[in-house]
mmCIF file of C-alpha atoms in Angstrom:
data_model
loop_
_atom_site.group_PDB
_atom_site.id
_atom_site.type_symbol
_atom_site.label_atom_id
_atom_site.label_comp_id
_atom_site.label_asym_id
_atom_site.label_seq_id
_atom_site.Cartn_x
_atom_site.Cartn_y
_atom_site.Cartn_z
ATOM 1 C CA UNK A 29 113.919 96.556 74.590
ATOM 2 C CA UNK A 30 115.107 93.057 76.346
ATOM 3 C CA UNK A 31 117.244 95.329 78.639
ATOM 4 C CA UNK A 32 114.790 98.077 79.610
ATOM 5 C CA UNK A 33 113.165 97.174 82.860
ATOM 6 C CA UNK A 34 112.325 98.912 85.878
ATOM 7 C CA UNK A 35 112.619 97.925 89.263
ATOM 8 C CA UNK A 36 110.077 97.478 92.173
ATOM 9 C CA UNK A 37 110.808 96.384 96.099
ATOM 10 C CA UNK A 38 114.131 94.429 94.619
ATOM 11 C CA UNK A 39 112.587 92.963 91.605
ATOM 12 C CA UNK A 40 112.845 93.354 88.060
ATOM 13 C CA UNK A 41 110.142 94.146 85.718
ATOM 14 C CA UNK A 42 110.182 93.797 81.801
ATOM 15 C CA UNK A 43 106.310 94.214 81.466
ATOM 16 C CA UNK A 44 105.179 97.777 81.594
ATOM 17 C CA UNK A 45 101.292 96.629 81.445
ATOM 18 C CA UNK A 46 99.922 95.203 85.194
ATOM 19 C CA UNK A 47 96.908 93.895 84.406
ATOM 20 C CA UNK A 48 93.569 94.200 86.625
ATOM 21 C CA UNK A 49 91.920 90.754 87.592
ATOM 22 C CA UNK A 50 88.069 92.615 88.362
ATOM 23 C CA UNK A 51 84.519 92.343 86.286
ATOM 24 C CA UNK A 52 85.760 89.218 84.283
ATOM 25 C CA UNK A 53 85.478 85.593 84.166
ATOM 26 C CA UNK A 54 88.210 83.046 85.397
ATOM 27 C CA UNK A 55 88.410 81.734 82.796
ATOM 28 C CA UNK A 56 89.548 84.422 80.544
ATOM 29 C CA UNK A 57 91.929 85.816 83.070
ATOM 30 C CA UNK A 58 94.705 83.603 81.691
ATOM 31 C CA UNK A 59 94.475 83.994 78.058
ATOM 32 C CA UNK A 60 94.524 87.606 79.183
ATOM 33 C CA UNK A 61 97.517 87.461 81.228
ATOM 34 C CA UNK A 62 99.117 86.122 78.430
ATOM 35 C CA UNK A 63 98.088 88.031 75.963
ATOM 36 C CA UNK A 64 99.122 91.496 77.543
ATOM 37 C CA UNK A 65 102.152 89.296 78.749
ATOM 38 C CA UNK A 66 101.965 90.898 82.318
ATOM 39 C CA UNK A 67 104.205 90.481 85.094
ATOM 40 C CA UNK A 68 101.972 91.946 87.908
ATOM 41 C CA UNK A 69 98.103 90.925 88.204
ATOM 42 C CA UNK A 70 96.186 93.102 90.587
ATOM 43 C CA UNK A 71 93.530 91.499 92.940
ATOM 44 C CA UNK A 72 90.938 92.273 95.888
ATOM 45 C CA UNK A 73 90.261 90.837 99.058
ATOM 46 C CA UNK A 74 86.761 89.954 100.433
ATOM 47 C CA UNK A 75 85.186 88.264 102.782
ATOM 48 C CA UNK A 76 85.486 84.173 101.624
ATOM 49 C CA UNK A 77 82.162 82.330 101.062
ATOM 50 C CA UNK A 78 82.757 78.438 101.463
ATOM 51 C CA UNK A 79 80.753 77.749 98.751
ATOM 52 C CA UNK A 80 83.294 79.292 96.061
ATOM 53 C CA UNK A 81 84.810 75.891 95.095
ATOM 54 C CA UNK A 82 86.933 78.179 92.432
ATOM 55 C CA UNK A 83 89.618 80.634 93.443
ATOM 56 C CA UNK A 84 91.613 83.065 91.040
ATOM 57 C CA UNK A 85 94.893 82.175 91.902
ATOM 58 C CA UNK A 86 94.118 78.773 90.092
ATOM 59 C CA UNK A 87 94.354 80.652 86.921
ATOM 60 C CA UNK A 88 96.918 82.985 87.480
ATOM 61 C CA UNK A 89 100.285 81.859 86.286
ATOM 62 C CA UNK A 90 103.203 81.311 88.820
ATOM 63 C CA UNK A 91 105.472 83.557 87.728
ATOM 64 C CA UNK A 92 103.127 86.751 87.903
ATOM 65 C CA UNK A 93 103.864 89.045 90.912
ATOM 66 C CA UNK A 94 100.504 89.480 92.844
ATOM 67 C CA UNK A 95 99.839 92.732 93.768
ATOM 68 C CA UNK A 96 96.409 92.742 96.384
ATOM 69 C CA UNK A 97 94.998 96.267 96.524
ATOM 70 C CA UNK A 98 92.592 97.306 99.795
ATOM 71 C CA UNK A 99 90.114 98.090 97.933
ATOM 72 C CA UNK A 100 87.130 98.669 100.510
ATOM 73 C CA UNK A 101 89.354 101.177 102.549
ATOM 74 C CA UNK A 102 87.725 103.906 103.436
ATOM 75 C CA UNK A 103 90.516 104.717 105.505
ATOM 76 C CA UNK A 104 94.740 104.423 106.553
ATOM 77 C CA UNK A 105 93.399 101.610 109.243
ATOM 78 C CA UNK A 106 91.373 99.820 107.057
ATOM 79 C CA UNK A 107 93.622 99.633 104.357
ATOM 80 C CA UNK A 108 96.871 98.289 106.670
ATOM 81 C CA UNK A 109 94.310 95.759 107.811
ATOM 82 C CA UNK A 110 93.752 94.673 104.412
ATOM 83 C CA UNK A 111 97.070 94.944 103.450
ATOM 84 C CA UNK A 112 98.092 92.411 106.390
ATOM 85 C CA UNK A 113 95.247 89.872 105.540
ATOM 86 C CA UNK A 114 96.309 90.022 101.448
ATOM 87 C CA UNK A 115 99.811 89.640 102.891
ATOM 88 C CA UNK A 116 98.673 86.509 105.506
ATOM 89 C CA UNK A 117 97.418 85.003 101.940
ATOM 90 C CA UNK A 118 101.086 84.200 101.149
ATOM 91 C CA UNK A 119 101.606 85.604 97.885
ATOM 92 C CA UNK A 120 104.293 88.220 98.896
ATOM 93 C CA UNK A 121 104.440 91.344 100.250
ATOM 94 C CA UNK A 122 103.656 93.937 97.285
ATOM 95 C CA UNK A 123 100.354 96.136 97.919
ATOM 96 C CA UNK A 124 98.353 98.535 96.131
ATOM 97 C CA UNK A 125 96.807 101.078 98.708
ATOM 98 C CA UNK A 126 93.613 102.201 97.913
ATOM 99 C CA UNK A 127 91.113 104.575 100.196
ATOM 100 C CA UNK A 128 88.168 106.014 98.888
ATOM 101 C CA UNK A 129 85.131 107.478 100.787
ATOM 102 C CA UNK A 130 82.664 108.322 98.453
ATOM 103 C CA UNK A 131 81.146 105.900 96.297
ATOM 104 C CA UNK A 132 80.133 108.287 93.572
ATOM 105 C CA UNK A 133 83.511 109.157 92.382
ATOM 106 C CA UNK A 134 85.767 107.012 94.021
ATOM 107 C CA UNK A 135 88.228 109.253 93.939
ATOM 108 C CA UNK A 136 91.388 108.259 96.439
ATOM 109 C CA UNK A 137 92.033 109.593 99.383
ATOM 110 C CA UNK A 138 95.075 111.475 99.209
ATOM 111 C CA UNK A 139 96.071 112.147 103.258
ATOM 112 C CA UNK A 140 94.785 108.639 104.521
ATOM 113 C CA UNK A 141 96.656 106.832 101.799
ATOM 114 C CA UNK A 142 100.110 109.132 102.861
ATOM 115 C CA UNK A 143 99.271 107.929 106.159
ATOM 116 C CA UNK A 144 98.648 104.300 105.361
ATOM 117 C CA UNK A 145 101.776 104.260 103.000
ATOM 118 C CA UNK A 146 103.977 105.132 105.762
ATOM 119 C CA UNK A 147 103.005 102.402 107.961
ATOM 120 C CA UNK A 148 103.139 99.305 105.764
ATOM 121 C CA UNK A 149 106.104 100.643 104.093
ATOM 122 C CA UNK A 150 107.834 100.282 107.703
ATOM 123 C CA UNK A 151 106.228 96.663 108.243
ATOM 124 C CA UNK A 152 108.228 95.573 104.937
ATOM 125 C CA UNK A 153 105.368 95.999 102.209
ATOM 126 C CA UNK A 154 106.393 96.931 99.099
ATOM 127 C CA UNK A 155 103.704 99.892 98.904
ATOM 128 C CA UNK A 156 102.038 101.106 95.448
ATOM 129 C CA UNK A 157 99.842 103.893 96.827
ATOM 130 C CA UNK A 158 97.129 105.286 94.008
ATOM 131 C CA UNK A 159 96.426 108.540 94.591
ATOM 132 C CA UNK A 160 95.361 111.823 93.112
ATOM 133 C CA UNK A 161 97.482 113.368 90.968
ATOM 134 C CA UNK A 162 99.373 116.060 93.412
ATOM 135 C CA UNK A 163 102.960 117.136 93.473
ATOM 136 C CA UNK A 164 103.063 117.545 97.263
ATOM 137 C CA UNK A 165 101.399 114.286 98.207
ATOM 138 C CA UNK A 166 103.511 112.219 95.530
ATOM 139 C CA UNK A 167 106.640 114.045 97.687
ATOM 140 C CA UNK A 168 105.232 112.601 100.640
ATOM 141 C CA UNK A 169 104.349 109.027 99.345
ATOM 142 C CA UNK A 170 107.974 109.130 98.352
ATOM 143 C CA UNK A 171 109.364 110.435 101.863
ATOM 144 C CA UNK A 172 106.982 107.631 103.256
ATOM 145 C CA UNK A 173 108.146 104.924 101.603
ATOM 146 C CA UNK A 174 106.377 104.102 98.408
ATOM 147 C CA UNK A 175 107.854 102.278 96.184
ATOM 148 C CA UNK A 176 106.071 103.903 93.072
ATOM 149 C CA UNK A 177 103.256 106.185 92.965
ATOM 150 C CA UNK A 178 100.403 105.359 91.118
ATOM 151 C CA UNK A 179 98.254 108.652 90.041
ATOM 152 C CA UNK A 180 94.585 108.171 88.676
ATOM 153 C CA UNK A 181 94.106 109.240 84.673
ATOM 154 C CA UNK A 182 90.511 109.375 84.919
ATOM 155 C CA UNK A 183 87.857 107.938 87.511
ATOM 156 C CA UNK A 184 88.214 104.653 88.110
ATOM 157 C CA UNK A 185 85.932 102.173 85.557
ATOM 158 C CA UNK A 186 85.307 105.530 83.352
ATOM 159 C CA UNK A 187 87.213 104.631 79.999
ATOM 160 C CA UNK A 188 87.529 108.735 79.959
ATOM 161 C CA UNK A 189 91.118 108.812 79.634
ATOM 162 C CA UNK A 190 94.129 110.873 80.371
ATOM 163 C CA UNK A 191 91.850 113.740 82.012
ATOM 164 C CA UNK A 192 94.717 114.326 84.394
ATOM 165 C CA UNK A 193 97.397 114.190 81.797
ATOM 166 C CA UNK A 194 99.589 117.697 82.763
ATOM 167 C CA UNK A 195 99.531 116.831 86.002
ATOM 168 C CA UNK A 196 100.798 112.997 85.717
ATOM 169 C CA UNK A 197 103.700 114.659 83.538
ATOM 170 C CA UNK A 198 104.647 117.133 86.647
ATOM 171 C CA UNK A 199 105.030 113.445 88.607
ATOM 172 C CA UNK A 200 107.307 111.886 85.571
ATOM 173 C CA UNK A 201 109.341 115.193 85.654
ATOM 174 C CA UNK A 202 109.846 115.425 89.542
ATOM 175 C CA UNK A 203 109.449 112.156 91.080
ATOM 176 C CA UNK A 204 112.372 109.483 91.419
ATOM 177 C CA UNK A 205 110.296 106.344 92.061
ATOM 178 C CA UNK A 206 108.550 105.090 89.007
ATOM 179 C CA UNK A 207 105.117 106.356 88.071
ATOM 180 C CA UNK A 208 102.379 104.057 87.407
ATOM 181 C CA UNK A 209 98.954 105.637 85.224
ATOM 182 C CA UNK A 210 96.352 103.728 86.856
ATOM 183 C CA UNK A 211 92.015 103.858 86.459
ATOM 184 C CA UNK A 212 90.573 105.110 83.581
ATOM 185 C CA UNK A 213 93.168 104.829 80.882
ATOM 186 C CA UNK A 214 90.283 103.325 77.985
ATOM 187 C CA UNK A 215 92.036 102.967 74.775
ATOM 188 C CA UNK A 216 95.623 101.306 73.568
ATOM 189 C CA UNK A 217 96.066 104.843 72.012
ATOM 190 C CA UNK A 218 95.513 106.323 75.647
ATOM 191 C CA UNK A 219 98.257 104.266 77.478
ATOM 192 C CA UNK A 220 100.672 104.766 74.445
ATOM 193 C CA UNK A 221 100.278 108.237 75.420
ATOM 194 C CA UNK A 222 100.910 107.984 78.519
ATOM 195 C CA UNK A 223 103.864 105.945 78.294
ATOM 196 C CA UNK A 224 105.620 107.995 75.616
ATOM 197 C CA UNK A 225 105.005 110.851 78.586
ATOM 198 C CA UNK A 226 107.869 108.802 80.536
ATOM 199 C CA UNK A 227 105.249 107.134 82.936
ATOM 200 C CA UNK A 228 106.893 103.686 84.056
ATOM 201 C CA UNK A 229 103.888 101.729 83.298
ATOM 202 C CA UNK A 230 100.272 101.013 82.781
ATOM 203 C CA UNK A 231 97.587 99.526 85.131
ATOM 204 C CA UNK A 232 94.211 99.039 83.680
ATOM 205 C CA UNK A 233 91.102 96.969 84.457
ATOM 206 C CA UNK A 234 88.155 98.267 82.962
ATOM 207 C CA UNK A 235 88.814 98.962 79.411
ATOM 208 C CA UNK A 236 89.786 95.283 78.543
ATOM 209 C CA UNK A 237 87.017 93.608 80.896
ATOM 210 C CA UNK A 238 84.494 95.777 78.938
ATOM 211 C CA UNK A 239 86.400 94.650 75.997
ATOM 212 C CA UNK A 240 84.057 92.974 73.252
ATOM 213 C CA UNK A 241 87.297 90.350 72.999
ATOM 214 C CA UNK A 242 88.839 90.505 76.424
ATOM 215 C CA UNK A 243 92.063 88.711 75.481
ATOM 216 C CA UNK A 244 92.731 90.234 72.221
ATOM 217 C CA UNK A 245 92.160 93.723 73.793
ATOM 218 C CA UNK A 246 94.698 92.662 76.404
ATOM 219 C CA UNK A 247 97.174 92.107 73.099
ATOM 220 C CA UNK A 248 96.057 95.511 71.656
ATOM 221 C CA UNK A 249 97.071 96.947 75.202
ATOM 222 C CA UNK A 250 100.344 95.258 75.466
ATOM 223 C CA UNK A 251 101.699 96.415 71.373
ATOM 224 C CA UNK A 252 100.245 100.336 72.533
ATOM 225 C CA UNK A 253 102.427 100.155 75.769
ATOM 226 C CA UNK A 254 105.531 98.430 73.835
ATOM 227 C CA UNK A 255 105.325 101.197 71.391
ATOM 228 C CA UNK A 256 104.819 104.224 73.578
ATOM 229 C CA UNK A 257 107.739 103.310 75.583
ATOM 230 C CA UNK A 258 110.282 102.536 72.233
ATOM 231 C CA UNK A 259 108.869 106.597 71.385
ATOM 232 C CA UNK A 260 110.105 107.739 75.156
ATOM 233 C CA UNK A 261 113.217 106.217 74.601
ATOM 234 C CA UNK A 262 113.972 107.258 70.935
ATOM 235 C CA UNK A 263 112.790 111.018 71.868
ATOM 236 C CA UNK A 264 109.814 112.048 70.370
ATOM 237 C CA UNK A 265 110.295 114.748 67.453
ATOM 238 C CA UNK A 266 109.597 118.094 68.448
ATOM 239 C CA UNK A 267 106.741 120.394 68.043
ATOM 240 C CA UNK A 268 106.491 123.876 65.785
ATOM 241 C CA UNK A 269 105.470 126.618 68.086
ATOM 242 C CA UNK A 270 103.673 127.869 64.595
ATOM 243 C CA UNK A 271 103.932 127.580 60.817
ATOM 244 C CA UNK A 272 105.467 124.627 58.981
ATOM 245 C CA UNK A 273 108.929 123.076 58.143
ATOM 246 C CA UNK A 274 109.028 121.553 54.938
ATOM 247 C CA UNK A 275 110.447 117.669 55.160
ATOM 248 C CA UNK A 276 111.771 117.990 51.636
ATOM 249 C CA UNK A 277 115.048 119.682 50.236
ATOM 250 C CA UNK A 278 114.582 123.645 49.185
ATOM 251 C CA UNK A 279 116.687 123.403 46.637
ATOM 252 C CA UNK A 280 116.681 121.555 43.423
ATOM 253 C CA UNK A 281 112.557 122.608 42.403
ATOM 254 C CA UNK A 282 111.755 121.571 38.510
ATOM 255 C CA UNK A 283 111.717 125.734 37.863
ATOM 256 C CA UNK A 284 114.175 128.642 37.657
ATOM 257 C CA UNK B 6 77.948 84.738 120.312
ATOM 258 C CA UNK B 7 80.957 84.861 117.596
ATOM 259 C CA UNK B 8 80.875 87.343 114.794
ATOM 260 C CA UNK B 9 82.556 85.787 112.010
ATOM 261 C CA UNK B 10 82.116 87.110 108.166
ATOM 262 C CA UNK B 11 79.215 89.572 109.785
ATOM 263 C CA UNK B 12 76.921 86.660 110.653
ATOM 264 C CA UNK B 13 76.886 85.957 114.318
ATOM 265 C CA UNK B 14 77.335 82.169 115.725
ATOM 266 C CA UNK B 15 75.525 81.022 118.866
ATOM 267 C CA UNK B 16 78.558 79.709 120.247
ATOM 268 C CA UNK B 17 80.472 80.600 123.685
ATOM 269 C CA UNK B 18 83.827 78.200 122.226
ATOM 270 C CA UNK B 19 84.483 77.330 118.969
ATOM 271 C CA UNK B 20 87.692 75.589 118.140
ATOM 272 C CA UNK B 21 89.092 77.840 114.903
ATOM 273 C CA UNK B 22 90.457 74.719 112.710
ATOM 274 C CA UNK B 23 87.288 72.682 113.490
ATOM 275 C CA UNK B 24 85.137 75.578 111.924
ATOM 276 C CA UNK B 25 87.363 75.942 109.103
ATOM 277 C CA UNK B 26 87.394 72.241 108.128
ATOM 278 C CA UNK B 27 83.543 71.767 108.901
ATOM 279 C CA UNK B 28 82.668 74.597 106.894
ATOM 280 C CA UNK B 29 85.039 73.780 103.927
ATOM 281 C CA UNK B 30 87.414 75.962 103.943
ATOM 282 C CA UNK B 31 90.762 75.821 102.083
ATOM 283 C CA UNK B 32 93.085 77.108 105.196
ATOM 284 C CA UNK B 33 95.790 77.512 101.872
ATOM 285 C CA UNK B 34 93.644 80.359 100.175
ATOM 286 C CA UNK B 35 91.908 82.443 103.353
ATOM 287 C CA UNK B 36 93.573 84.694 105.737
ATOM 288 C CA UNK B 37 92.032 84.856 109.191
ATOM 289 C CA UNK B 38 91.810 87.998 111.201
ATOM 290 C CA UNK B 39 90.012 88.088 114.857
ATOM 291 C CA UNK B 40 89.930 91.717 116.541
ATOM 292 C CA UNK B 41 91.152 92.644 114.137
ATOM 293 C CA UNK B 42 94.390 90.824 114.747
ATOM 294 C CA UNK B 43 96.035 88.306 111.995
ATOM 295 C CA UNK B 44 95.911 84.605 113.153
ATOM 296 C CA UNK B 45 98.972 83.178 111.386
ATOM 297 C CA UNK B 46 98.085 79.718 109.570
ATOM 298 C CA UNK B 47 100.460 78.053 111.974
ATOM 299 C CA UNK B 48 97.863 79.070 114.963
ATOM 300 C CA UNK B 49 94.852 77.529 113.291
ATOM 301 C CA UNK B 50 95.097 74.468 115.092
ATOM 302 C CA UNK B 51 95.421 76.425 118.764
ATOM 303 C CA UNK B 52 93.483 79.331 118.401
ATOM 304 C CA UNK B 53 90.099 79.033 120.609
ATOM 305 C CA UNK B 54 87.408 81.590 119.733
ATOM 306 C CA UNK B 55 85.109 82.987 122.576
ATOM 307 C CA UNK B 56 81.904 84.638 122.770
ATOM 308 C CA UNK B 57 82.620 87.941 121.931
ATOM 309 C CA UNK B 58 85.077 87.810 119.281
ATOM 310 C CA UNK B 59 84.958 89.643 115.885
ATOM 311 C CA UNK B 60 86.444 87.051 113.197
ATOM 312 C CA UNK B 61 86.571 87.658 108.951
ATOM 313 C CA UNK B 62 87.889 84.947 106.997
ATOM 314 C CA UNK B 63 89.365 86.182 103.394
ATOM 315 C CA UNK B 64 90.704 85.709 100.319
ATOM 316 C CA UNK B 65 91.679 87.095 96.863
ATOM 317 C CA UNK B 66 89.086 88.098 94.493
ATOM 318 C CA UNK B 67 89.692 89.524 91.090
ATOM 319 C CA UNK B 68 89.857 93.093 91.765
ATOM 320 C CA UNK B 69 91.693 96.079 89.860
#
């Protein structure tokens, strides 16, 4: 498995699990970094108050590829303002776009974040747009620039699982850039799923800050996505259309 | 008046780097952005705001 990586803007990748840095405390952010030994941390940018004497990048490890999302965005020129700030922060040039307008669902914006991709993928950003699920717009993420696409599973924060699941696989089967399952993957079992699908990798948040044990669900997270990718590779086993196939020899019974 | 984080400053000048430092900041963790234009760390020390101007100061949260 040492060997099986996957590449984003120039850099390699061994971790398939980029963890989500939201809705926990500091101080469990780096036993959970470790624990789902992830290579890319996701984070948010806000408006500084002077009296935070604490800030997250004290806890993240230096090795870990920041990857700021725009989180806020509630459209393309919001988010490549966002972008720019998170890039001014000096922690490279990867971004996750994000654009929602409704609060309720928070369901992405499909056309803003096509039009946002294509901008700060021409400024030099390495640009992880997360998006809806859709054939076409994944096409046109690609043709602007992105450097993966990264389709919601379920709404963000819901825990609910691969709702989206036939359509992720139509991205796996006809996208070349690598596909991320982001928001609302909830269980280990769910991101094993989804990586023995092909997907390229696993972002999740939610279902390890609402974690009774936040660090040892990041561990549980990290063995489900390790395994689901060693199935993709070895080729899962087919599946009977109907009836059985026996696993023993035919021949040979105790009878005549 | 100067806008900056959404509270407005009675101010008609206000040296950037002088704010920063009086008010604590870390100019290694924030990002600075006035109309909506980045002002790169290296311009702290010129950059002169002026009544008027719409300035958010930033920096990384956890987020997802």
């Amino acid at each position: 498995m040492n060997n099986d990586t996957f590449m984003l803007g120039g850099k390699e990748f061994h971790s398939r699990f980029i963890l989500g840095s939201g809705k926990y405390s500091l101080e469990l952010i780096k036993a959970a970094v470790e624990n789902a030994g992830a290579e890319i941390i996701t984070l948010a940018v806000r408006r500084t108050n002077t009296k935070d004497t604490e800030n997250i990048l004290d806890y993240i490890p230096d090795n870990v590829t920041l990857l700021p999302n725009t989180s806020g965005a509630r459209d393309a020129k919001e988010a490549v303002r966002i972008a720019r700030m998170a890039r001014e922060l000096g922690c490279g040039d990867f971004v996750k776009i994000e654009i929602m307008k409704d609060s309720k669902y928070l369901l992405p914006d499909n056309y803003e974040t096509i039009k946002a991709t294509k901008i700060l993928a021409d400024e030099g950003f390495v640009v992880l747009p997360y998006m809806y699920p859709d054939l076409n717009v994944a096409r046109e993420l690609v043709k602007a620039g992105a450097a993966a696409v990264m389709p919601l599973a379920s709404p963000i924060g819901s825990n609910k699982g691969l709702a989206t699941k036939e359509f992720i696989q139509i991205l796996i089967d006809e996208i070349d850039v690598p596909i991320i399952v982001d928001a609302g993957i909830g269980k280990p079992s769910e991101a094993c799923a989804a990586m023995e699908m092909g997907a390229a990798a696993i972002m999740s948040n939610t279902a390890i800050a609402t974690a009774r044990d936040i660090p040892a669900m990041a561990g549980a997270f990290k063995s489900a996505i390790e395994a689901g990718r060693a199935a993709y590779l070895a080729g899962l086993g087919r599946v009977l259309e109907r009836g059985a196939s026996a696993s023993d020899p035919l021949t040979g019974f105790l009878r005549d | 008046m100067i806008k900056i984080n959404g509270t407005q400053i009675d101010a008609t000048e206000l040296p950037l780097l002088a704010y920063l430092e009086e008010n604590g900041y870390n100019p290694k963790r924030i990002a600075v952005e006035c109309n909506e234009m980045i002002v790169p760390k290296s311009q702290y020390a010129n950059c002169i705001l002026h009544s008027g101007d719409v300035v958010e100061i930033v920096s990384f949260v956890g987020g997802g």
